[in-house]
Amino acid sequence: MNSLTSLAKSRIKFNKSRTVFTVISIMLTTLLLMSLGTSVAGLINNQKYAVSHTANHHARMKNLTARQLNLLTNHVDVEAVEASEIFARIQYEKMTGFLSLTKAVKGSVFHSAGNLTEGRLPEAPNEICGPPAFFERMGTSPEIGNTLSITFRPGETEYVTREFTICGLVSQADVSKLNVSDDRIAYGASISEALIREFFPEEERSFSAAIRVNGENNLNYDAMKARIASVAEDIGLNKDDLDFNTEYLMVMTDPGQDILAGSVLIALIIALFAGLVIYSIYYVSVITDVQEIGKLKALGASKKQIRRLLQLEGLFASLIALPVGLVLGYLIPKLGLPMLMSAMSKYSVYAELPEGGISMFSLPVTLGVILVVLVTVFLSLLKPLSMASKISPVEAIRYQETSSDKRKEREGCNTLNLTRLSWANLARNKKRTVVTIVTMGLSCVLFISLAAVANSMSIDDFARRTLPEGDFMISLDASYNDKTYPENNLDRVQMHSPFDDALLNKIKSIPGVTAVDTENAMLAGADSDSEVFAGGTRAGIGCFTREDIPKLKKDLKRGDLDYDALLANHGLIYCYDTILEKEGFSMNQRLSLSFFRGDKQIPFNGEIAASGSWGKMSFMLPKELFDQLAGDLNTTIALYIHAEPEQFGAVKAQLQEITGQNQLFKLYSMDEERDIAKLSINMIKYPMYAILILIGIISFMNLINTMVTSIITRKRELAMLQAIGLSDKQLVKMLSKEGMVFTMGTLLAALTVGNLLGYLVFLYGRNTGFMEVQIYHYPLIETIGLGLALILGQMAITFFISKRIHKESLVTRMRSGE
């Protein structure tokens, strides 16, 4: 045993080149696995901190009656209930504000904002409690005892003005971190139940409830959701009125079957990738030692001892690589992830990082990485071990990698050139060539696939969900079905033509504005059983042109978009395909609509001809039909303004001045939408790019190992070729041609399988809403970068290794074994 240990150590020291690259490859693979595991552990721990310090309710139930709220409070499976109700909207300049009541009726539910910091909660009808920002926005100093006048609208009743006294202050989110206009932020304050009872009897009140159910510490994700759903069913709650706090449940409970299956799949992919890399390294390296193993067998070594020798070599290489990989794999995310999280927290209105930092060390992760690496190294040695044990000592001494039990005659050539010499070496080592290309190809396929998804996570695409075109949007802030104040409804507002020619000309004359487009819509009602038109409710109907058809077809789900057929058949297209049946509609259904053109109603009989995902209107009509129904009514509901990039700030300032003069106008700008989009995208995108870099490094090390092993094991052969006339320049060209085969094979796999897999992952993300992808963006820069890195890297490897070879004389190289 001591002799085998000493021999294994001697072989590791003697085969320095192979040992170094083997150790580096194992170390990098360990680093990748440890980095991923540590990052996941850190993100989970940080997410646990974040969700528990933001809101710890399991679900929210809406549209509860007083009776249902009482049943919920007394339910045996419910441990905490916090009831709330929106009482009134506030009218103050262009402020989006509301008055509400929130109270704990059973146990306690935690929220990061809204916690009492000073004073007390309201009790009398004229008392109010809220965050300092609410009172500052209303022009009042946030101090206990100060009074302010508020005009509010309880439900759909008339506006009322009351004097309130500040009785308490609560904590608030730091919205100053968000680069958004003030009118995009909703401000709220709490009033007393005594005030609500003045306006609404108990039976007319509608409640929401944040709840916690028993079992968080011993039920998994699926079981918790099932228990919550059971509670909702027991109190007769509509399924559509139940919203799970999914993020909290996923983080704070054991994963459910779907989540667990996904995690296992990801772990298997990583383990397979790591295993193939290490297998390739050992296959290429260890197989060259069969001759030496034959000499050992000739000296009396048994099969068991030979196996033990190679296993000890793998173990020693792993023992060198594992500690370094584990330490670096822990330190890189330990230092980098908090920096990323801290940078992102500057733009988050929610919980800051824990005071003691993110807890990232995980003993199960560390032990799991060690186990995976050791098992993978062991499995990668099975083939060389089996090969060495089956060959007799005489055959092993005569063994070359092309040796086979089957005798074959090798075809010769009348003439030799560099290309034939290169192909001869690759063909002589077919298995090594194939294994290297497959392993490198897999890593590059993974690289391109992740790059395609990361590149498709576009901030601009996310921002375009709110602002579909242009640099700015001015939209009408009008109601659809306000019965108390019908003058606020869109059909009445349009009679006054807020987007008249004078306004359009004023906007177009702003220096830097290049174009102004319009969006048009009208209100329509129908005598239909659909929820869209239930109880006289009206819906928005938009329009589209013939030129819009190609764009609309990208999101078509059902039906056909033949513009002429739609015109002839009075075809309607429904804009929310996922809820078509739920809303009571069906394809080819006839609808009798009444369009509201100011104080007139225009009848229209149409047919649902297509459905898809197209935006904020319920239906759309061909422009010609829409214009006939609109007559001379100005149906513009939004302006999309295009500006020169260098004039963006100046244009925004003038548009803010214009919209500030009209309560009906609401301004959206691309810079604000992009800032909002960054919050959700960067947290996913940057860690993915970090993984891409690690994968690229490991792939590159695999190429280095293959070429180094190939060249060093052929020192004698290359020296003989140079002795009979092969020049240094020809040697470099020959080695470059060999390396180019590996590079081209790898790139071919990446550009075919990688691009296909990347697009399939993108489609999955788009259809499920995962990773915020909407439009596929080909990773051109990443692909070009990968190609250049492989080509330049291969050339550099060839150059430096050939230089190293020349440090030895021809005689020394011709006498060398390795």
JSON list of C-alpha atoms in Angstrom, two decimals, residues 479-482 486 489-492 523-526 532-540 594 596 598 618:
[
{"chain": "A", "resi": 479, "resn": "SER", "atom": "CA", "xyz": [-63.32, 56.11, -16.11]},
{"chain": "A", "resi": 480, "resn": "TYR", "atom": "CA", "xyz": [-65.48, 53.65, -18.01]},
{"chain": "A", "resi": 481, "resn": "ASN", "atom": "CA", "xyz": [-68.48, 53.11, -15.71]},
{"chain": "A", "resi": 482, "resn": "ASP", "atom": "CA", "xyz": [-68.67, 55.91, -13.13]},
{"chain": "A", "resi": 486, "resn": "PRO", "atom": "CA", "xyz": [-70.66, 60.23, -15.50]},
{"chain": "A", "resi": 489, "resn": "ASN", "atom": "CA", "xyz": [-66.36, 58.57, -18.15]},
{"chain": "A", "resi": 490, "resn": "LEU", "atom": "CA", "xyz": [-64.46, 58.26, -21.42]},
{"chain": "A", "resi": 491, "resn": "ASP", "atom": "CA", "xyz": [-67.49, 58.80, -23.67]},
{"chain": "A", "resi": 492, "resn": "ARG", "atom": "CA", "xyz": [-68.25, 62.15, -22.00]},
{"chain": "A", "resi": 523, "resn": "LEU", "atom": "CA", "xyz": [-66.76, 52.57, -25.04]},
{"chain": "A", "resi": 524, "resn": "ALA", "atom": "CA", "xyz": [-69.26, 49.89, -25.95]},
{"chain": "A", "resi": 525, "resn": "GLY", "atom": "CA", "xyz": [-71.90, 47.93, -24.07]},
{"chain": "A", "resi": 526, "resn": "ALA", "atom": "CA", "xyz": [-73.79, 44.77, -24.95]},
{"chain": "A", "resi": 532, "resn": "VAL", "atom": "CA", "xyz": [-67.29, 42.02, -19.45]},
{"chain": "A", "resi": 533, "resn": "PHE", "atom": "CA", "xyz": [-70.76, 43.52, -20.04]},
{"chain": "A", "resi": 534, "resn": "ALA", "atom": "CA", "xyz": [-72.57, 42.30, -16.91]},
{"chain": "A", "resi": 535, "resn": "GLY", "atom": "CA", "xyz": [-74.92, 44.78, -15.25]},
{"chain": "A", "resi": 536, "resn": "GLY", "atom": "CA", "xyz": [-74.54, 47.39, -17.96]},
{"chain": "A", "resi": 537, "resn": "THR", "atom": "CA", "xyz": [-70.76, 47.49, -17.69]},
{"chain": "A", "resi": 538, "resn": "ARG", "atom": "CA", "xyz": [-68.99, 48.98, -20.68]},
{"chain": "A", "resi": 539, "resn": "ALA", "atom": "CA", "xyz": [-65.69, 47.89, -22.22]},
{"chain": "A", "resi": 540, "resn": "GLY", "atom": "CA", "xyz": [-63.04, 49.64, -24.27]},
{"chain": "A", "resi": 594, "resn": "SER", "atom": "CA", "xyz": [-73.84, 49.64, -28.62]},
{"chain": "A", "resi": 596, "resn": "PHE", "atom": "CA", "xyz": [-71.19, 55.30, -26.99]},
{"chain": "A", "resi": 598, "resn": "GLY", "atom": "CA", "xyz": [-70.79, 61.11, -26.71]},
{"chain": "A", "resi": 618, "resn": "SER", "atom": "CA", "xyz": [-61.16, 44.20, -24.65]}
]
